[in-house]
Amino acid sequence: MLYGVGIGPGDPELMTLKAARILAAARVIAFFAKRGHQGHARRIATAHVRDGAEEIRLEYPVTTELPVEDPRYLAQMADFYADSAALIARRLDQGLDVAVLCEGDPFFYGSFMYLYDRLRPAYQSEIVPGITGMGGCWTRAGLPMTHGDDVLTILPGTLAEADLVTGLERADAAVIMKIGRNLPKVRAALAQAGLSERAIYVERGTMADERILPLKDMKDRPAPYFSIILVPGRQGRR
Ligand SMILES: C[S@@+](CC[C@H](N)C(=O)[O-])C[C@H]1O[C@@H](n2cnc3c(N)ncnc32)[C@H](O)[C@@H]1O
């Protein structure tokens, strides 16, 4: 069985009982990590990984060094996902279950989906949903996000500035993911949409080194990849 296990936004207590049970039993786990880093998912899952489990570390060949639309990025990532799927398939072919650790929810902007697309035609799979990063972040920020018929718009910060503005102008409440190097562009788009005052910045939400502050108070220093911007909806409307 291929398991895609959502392990939540960072705080290890924000993991489902089902995820913890599957991890405690898994003889083989796999997880994505940036070169030279432990990997967020692996760190979050530490307390739940079975002693002696085999660990398949899937190290991204490239992360933020190249823009996502760069053909070199696309080619390298396609090879990487094909090789990663092949590594996991080898274990599945031996009759072993493999649990892939997924930060947040596996089907929400997760790298796991690229493995799942390749493996699901040939193997049995089970997905365990997880609390998303945005859910963890808006909870920690104390931000009720949507009331009544508010429309929530989720935008990747990798979009072009004009597309961000269009999305934000239509939104009642908004979440902007994948901030990192996109911060100056996202900030400009929020200003154009008239939302700068309402925007809250959350870095590594629910993790030990979390930071939460109004975006307007965030001085121009780089944002890490694990940061998000939240614009709550029309608060208090019935
Ligand atoms: C590739 S997506 C993965 C999303 C994940 N599958 C989920 O369910 O939230 C990574 C982006 O999610 C956001 N994110 C996820 N967890 C976060 C957290 N704990 N704090 C801040 N941002 C987070 C960031 O915007 C980050 O760039």
Coordinates of C-alpha atoms and ligand atoms in Angstrom, one line a residue:
M1 CA 0.0 0.0 0.0
L2 CA 1.2 3.5 -0.8
Y3 CA 0.1 5.9 1.9
G4 CA 0.0 9.6 1.5
V5 CA 0.0 10.8 5.0
G6 CA -1.0 14.4 5.8
I7 CA 0.9 15.3 9.0
G8 CA -0.4 18.8 9.5
P9 CA 1.1 22.3 9.5
G10 CA 4.0 21.9 12.0
D11 CA 2.9 21.3 15.6
P12 CA 3.2 17.5 16.0
E13 CA 0.0 17.5 18.0
L14 CA -2.0 18.7 15.0
M15 CA -1.7 15.3 13.4
T16 CA -4.7 12.9 13.1
L17 CA -4.9 9.7 15.0
K18 CA -4.9 7.9 11.7
A19 CA -1.7 9.5 10.5
A20 CA 0.0 8.7 13.8
R21 CA -1.2 5.1 13.6
I22 CA 0.0 4.6 10.1
L23 CA 3.4 6.1 10.8
A24 CA 3.9 4.0 13.9
A25 CA 3.4 0.9 11.8
A26 CA 5.3 1.9 8.7
R27 CA 8.5 0.0 8.0
V28 CA 9.3 2.3 5.1
I29 CA 8.8 6.1 5.1
A30 CA 9.6 8.6 2.4
F31 CA 9.7 12.3 2.5
F32 CA 10.8 15.3 0.4
A33 CA 13.5 17.6 1.6
K34 CA 15.5 20.6 0.4
R35 CA 19.2 19.9 -0.2
G36 CA 21.1 20.1 3.1
H37 CA 17.9 20.3 5.3
Q38 CA 16.2 17.7 7.4
G39 CA 12.9 18.4 5.7
H40 CA 9.8 19.9 7.4
A41 CA 7.7 16.8 7.1
R42 CA 10.4 14.6 8.6
R43 CA 10.9 16.9 11.5
I44 CA 7.2 17.2 12.2
A45 CA 6.8 13.4 12.2
T46 CA 9.8 12.7 14.4
A47 CA 7.9 11.5 17.5
H48 CA 5.8 9.1 15.4
V49 CA 8.3 7.3 13.1
R50 CA 8.7 3.7 14.0
D51 CA 12.2 2.8 15.4
G52 CA 14.4 1.3 12.7
A53 CA 12.1 2.3 9.8
E54 CA 13.8 2.6 6.5
E55 CA 13.8 6.3 5.4
I56 CA 13.7 7.2 1.7
R57 CA 14.9 10.8 1.5
L58 CA 13.7 12.5 -1.7
E59 CA 16.0 15.5 -2.1
Y60 CA 14.8 18.3 -4.5
P61 CA 17.4 19.0 -7.2
V62 CA 16.2 22.6 -7.2
T63 CA 13.8 24.6 -5.1
T64 CA 13.7 28.4 -5.3
E65 CA 16.9 28.8 -7.4
L66 CA 14.9 28.8 -10.6
P67 CA 11.4 30.3 -11.4
V68 CA 8.8 27.6 -11.7
E69 CA 8.1 28.5 -15.3
D70 CA 11.8 28.0 -16.3
P71 CA 12.0 25.0 -18.7
R72 CA 15.1 23.8 -16.8
Y73 CA 13.1 23.8 -13.6
L74 CA 10.3 21.8 -15.2
A75 CA 12.7 19.3 -16.8
Q76 CA 14.7 18.7 -13.6
M77 CA 11.6 18.3 -11.5
A78 CA 10.0 15.9 -14.0
D79 CA 13.1 13.6 -13.8
F80 CA 13.2 13.9 -10.1
Y81 CA 9.6 12.9 -9.6
A82 CA 10.0 10.0 -12.1
D83 CA 13.1 8.8 -10.2
S84 CA 11.4 9.2 -6.8
A85 CA 8.4 7.2 -7.9
A86 CA 10.7 4.5 -9.2
L87 CA 12.4 4.3 -5.8
I88 CA 9.1 3.9 -4.0
A89 CA 7.8 1.4 -6.6
R90 CA 10.8 -0.8 -5.9
R91 CA 9.7 -1.1 -2.2
L92 CA 6.1 -1.6 -3.1
D93 CA 7.1 -4.4 -5.5
Q94 CA 8.8 -6.1 -2.6
G95 CA 5.5 -6.2 -0.8
L96 CA 6.3 -3.4 1.6
D97 CA 4.0 -0.6 2.5
V98 CA 5.4 2.9 2.0
A99 CA 4.2 5.9 3.9
V100 CA 5.0 9.3 2.3
L101 CA 5.0 12.1 4.8
C102 CA 3.2 15.2 3.5
E103 CA 3.3 18.5 5.3
G104 CA -0.3 19.8 5.7
D105 CA -2.7 18.0 3.5
P106 CA -1.4 15.7 0.7
F107 CA -3.8 16.9 -2.0
F108 CA -3.3 20.6 -1.3
Y109 CA -0.3 22.0 -3.3
G110 CA 1.7 18.9 -2.1
S111 CA 4.6 17.3 -4.0
F112 CA 3.1 14.0 -3.1
M113 CA 0.6 14.4 -5.8
Y114 CA 3.3 14.0 -8.5
L115 CA 4.2 10.6 -7.0
Y116 CA 0.6 9.7 -6.7
D117 CA -0.1 10.5 -10.3
R118 CA 2.7 8.1 -11.4
L119 CA 2.1 5.3 -8.9
R120 CA -1.7 5.0 -8.6
P121 CA -2.3 3.3 -11.9
A122 CA -0.3 0.3 -10.6
Y123 CA -0.5 0.3 -6.8
Q124 CA -3.1 0.4 -4.1
S125 CA -3.1 3.7 -2.3
E126 CA -4.7 5.4 0.7
I127 CA -4.6 9.1 1.5
V128 CA -4.8 10.5 5.0
P129 CA -6.0 14.1 5.0
G130 CA -4.2 16.6 7.2
I131 CA -4.8 20.0 8.7
T132 CA -3.5 22.5 6.1
G133 CA -0.8 25.1 6.7
M134 CA -3.4 27.8 6.1
G135 CA -5.7 26.3 8.8
G136 CA -2.9 26.1 11.3
C137 CA -1.8 29.7 10.5
W138 CA -5.2 31.4 10.7
T139 CA -5.9 29.6 13.9
R140 CA -2.6 30.7 15.5
A141 CA -3.2 34.3 14.2
G142 CA -6.7 34.3 15.8
L143 CA -8.3 35.2 12.5
P144 CA -11.8 34.1 11.7
M145 CA -11.5 34.0 7.9
T146 CA -14.9 33.6 6.3
H147 CA -18.4 34.6 7.4
G148 CA -21.7 33.9 5.7
D149 CA -21.3 33.9 2.0
D150 CA -17.7 35.3 1.9
V151 CA -15.7 33.8 -0.9
L152 CA -12.2 32.6 0.0
T153 CA -9.6 32.9 -2.7
I154 CA -6.3 31.0 -2.5
L155 CA -3.5 32.3 -4.6
P156 CA 0.1 31.0 -5.1
G157 CA 2.6 33.9 -4.7
T158 CA 4.3 32.5 -7.8
L159 CA 1.5 34.1 -10.0
A160 CA 2.3 37.2 -12.0
E161 CA 1.5 40.4 -10.2
A162 CA -1.5 41.3 -12.5
D163 CA -3.0 37.9 -11.8
L164 CA -2.6 38.3 -8.1
V165 CA -4.3 41.7 -8.3
T166 CA -7.2 40.2 -10.3
G167 CA -7.7 37.4 -7.8
L168 CA -7.5 39.7 -4.8
E169 CA -9.9 42.2 -6.2
R170 CA -12.5 39.4 -6.5
A171 CA -11.9 38.0 -3.1
D172 CA -13.7 38.6 0.2
A173 CA -11.0 36.7 2.1
A174 CA -7.7 35.5 0.7
V175 CA -4.8 33.3 1.4
I176 CA -1.5 33.8 -0.5
M177 CA 0.8 30.8 -0.3
K178 CA 4.5 30.3 -1.3
I179 CA 5.7 33.8 -0.3
G180 CA 9.5 33.5 0.0
R181 CA 11.2 35.5 -2.8
N182 CA 7.7 36.6 -4.1
L183 CA 7.2 38.9 -1.1
P184 CA 7.8 42.2 -2.9
K185 CA 5.5 41.3 -5.7
V186 CA 2.8 40.0 -3.3
R187 CA 3.1 43.2 -1.3
A188 CA 2.6 45.3 -4.4
A189 CA -0.4 43.3 -5.5
L190 CA -2.1 43.7 -2.1
A191 CA -1.5 47.4 -2.2
Q192 CA -3.1 47.7 -5.7
A193 CA -6.1 45.7 -4.5
G194 CA -6.4 48.0 -1.4
L195 CA -5.8 45.1 1.0
S196 CA -2.4 46.0 2.6
E197 CA -4.0 47.1 5.9
R198 CA -5.9 43.8 6.4
A199 CA -3.0 41.5 5.4
I200 CA -1.4 39.3 8.2
Y201 CA 1.9 37.6 7.6
V202 CA 2.6 34.2 9.2
E203 CA 6.0 32.5 9.1
R204 CA 6.3 28.8 10.1
G205 CA 2.8 28.8 11.7
T206 CA 2.3 26.4 14.6
M207 CA 6.1 25.6 14.7
A208 CA 8.4 26.5 17.5
D209 CA 9.9 29.5 15.7
E210 CA 6.6 30.9 14.4
R211 CA 6.2 34.6 13.7
I212 CA 2.9 36.4 13.2
L213 CA 2.5 40.1 12.4
P214 CA 0.6 42.6 10.3
L215 CA 2.3 42.6 6.9
K216 CA 2.6 46.4 7.0
D217 CA 4.9 45.9 10.1
M218 CA 7.1 43.3 8.4
K219 CA 10.2 45.2 7.4
D220 CA 11.8 44.3 4.2
R221 CA 13.7 41.3 5.0
P222 CA 13.4 38.0 3.1
A223 CA 10.5 35.8 3.9
P224 CA 11.2 32.1 4.2
Y225 CA 9.4 29.6 1.9
F226 CA 7.2 28.5 4.8
S227 CA 5.3 31.7 5.1
I228 CA 1.8 32.7 4.1
I229 CA -0.3 35.9 4.0
L230 CA -3.9 35.9 5.2
V231 CA -6.6 38.5 4.4
P232 CA -9.6 37.8 6.6
G233 CA -13.1 38.3 5.1
R234 CA -15.6 41.0 6.1
Q235 CA -15.4 40.4 9.8
G236 CA -18.6 40.1 11.9
R237 CA -21.0 40.2 8.9
R238 CA -24.1 38.1 9.4
Ligands
LIG1 C1 4.0 23.3 -1.3 S1 2.8 24.2 -0.3 C2 2.3 22.8 0.7 C3 1.0 23.1 1.3 C4 0.6 22.0 2.3 N1 0.3 20.7 1.6 C5 -0.7 22.4 3.1 O1 -1.6 21.6 3.2 O2 -0.7 23.5 3.6 C6 3.9 25.1 0.8 C7 3.3 26.4 1.1 O3 2.3 26.2 2.1 C8 2.3 27.3 3.0 N2 2.5 26.8 4.4 C9 2.3 25.5 4.7 N3 2.5 25.3 6.0 C10 2.8 26.5 6.5 C11 3.1 26.9 7.9 N4 3.1 26.0 8.9 N5 3.3 28.2 8.1 C12 3.3 29.1 7.0 N6 3.1 28.7 5.7 C13 2.8 27.4 5.5 C14 3.5 28.2 2.6 O4 2.9 29.3 1.9 C15 4.3 27.3 1.8 O5 5.0 28.1 0.8

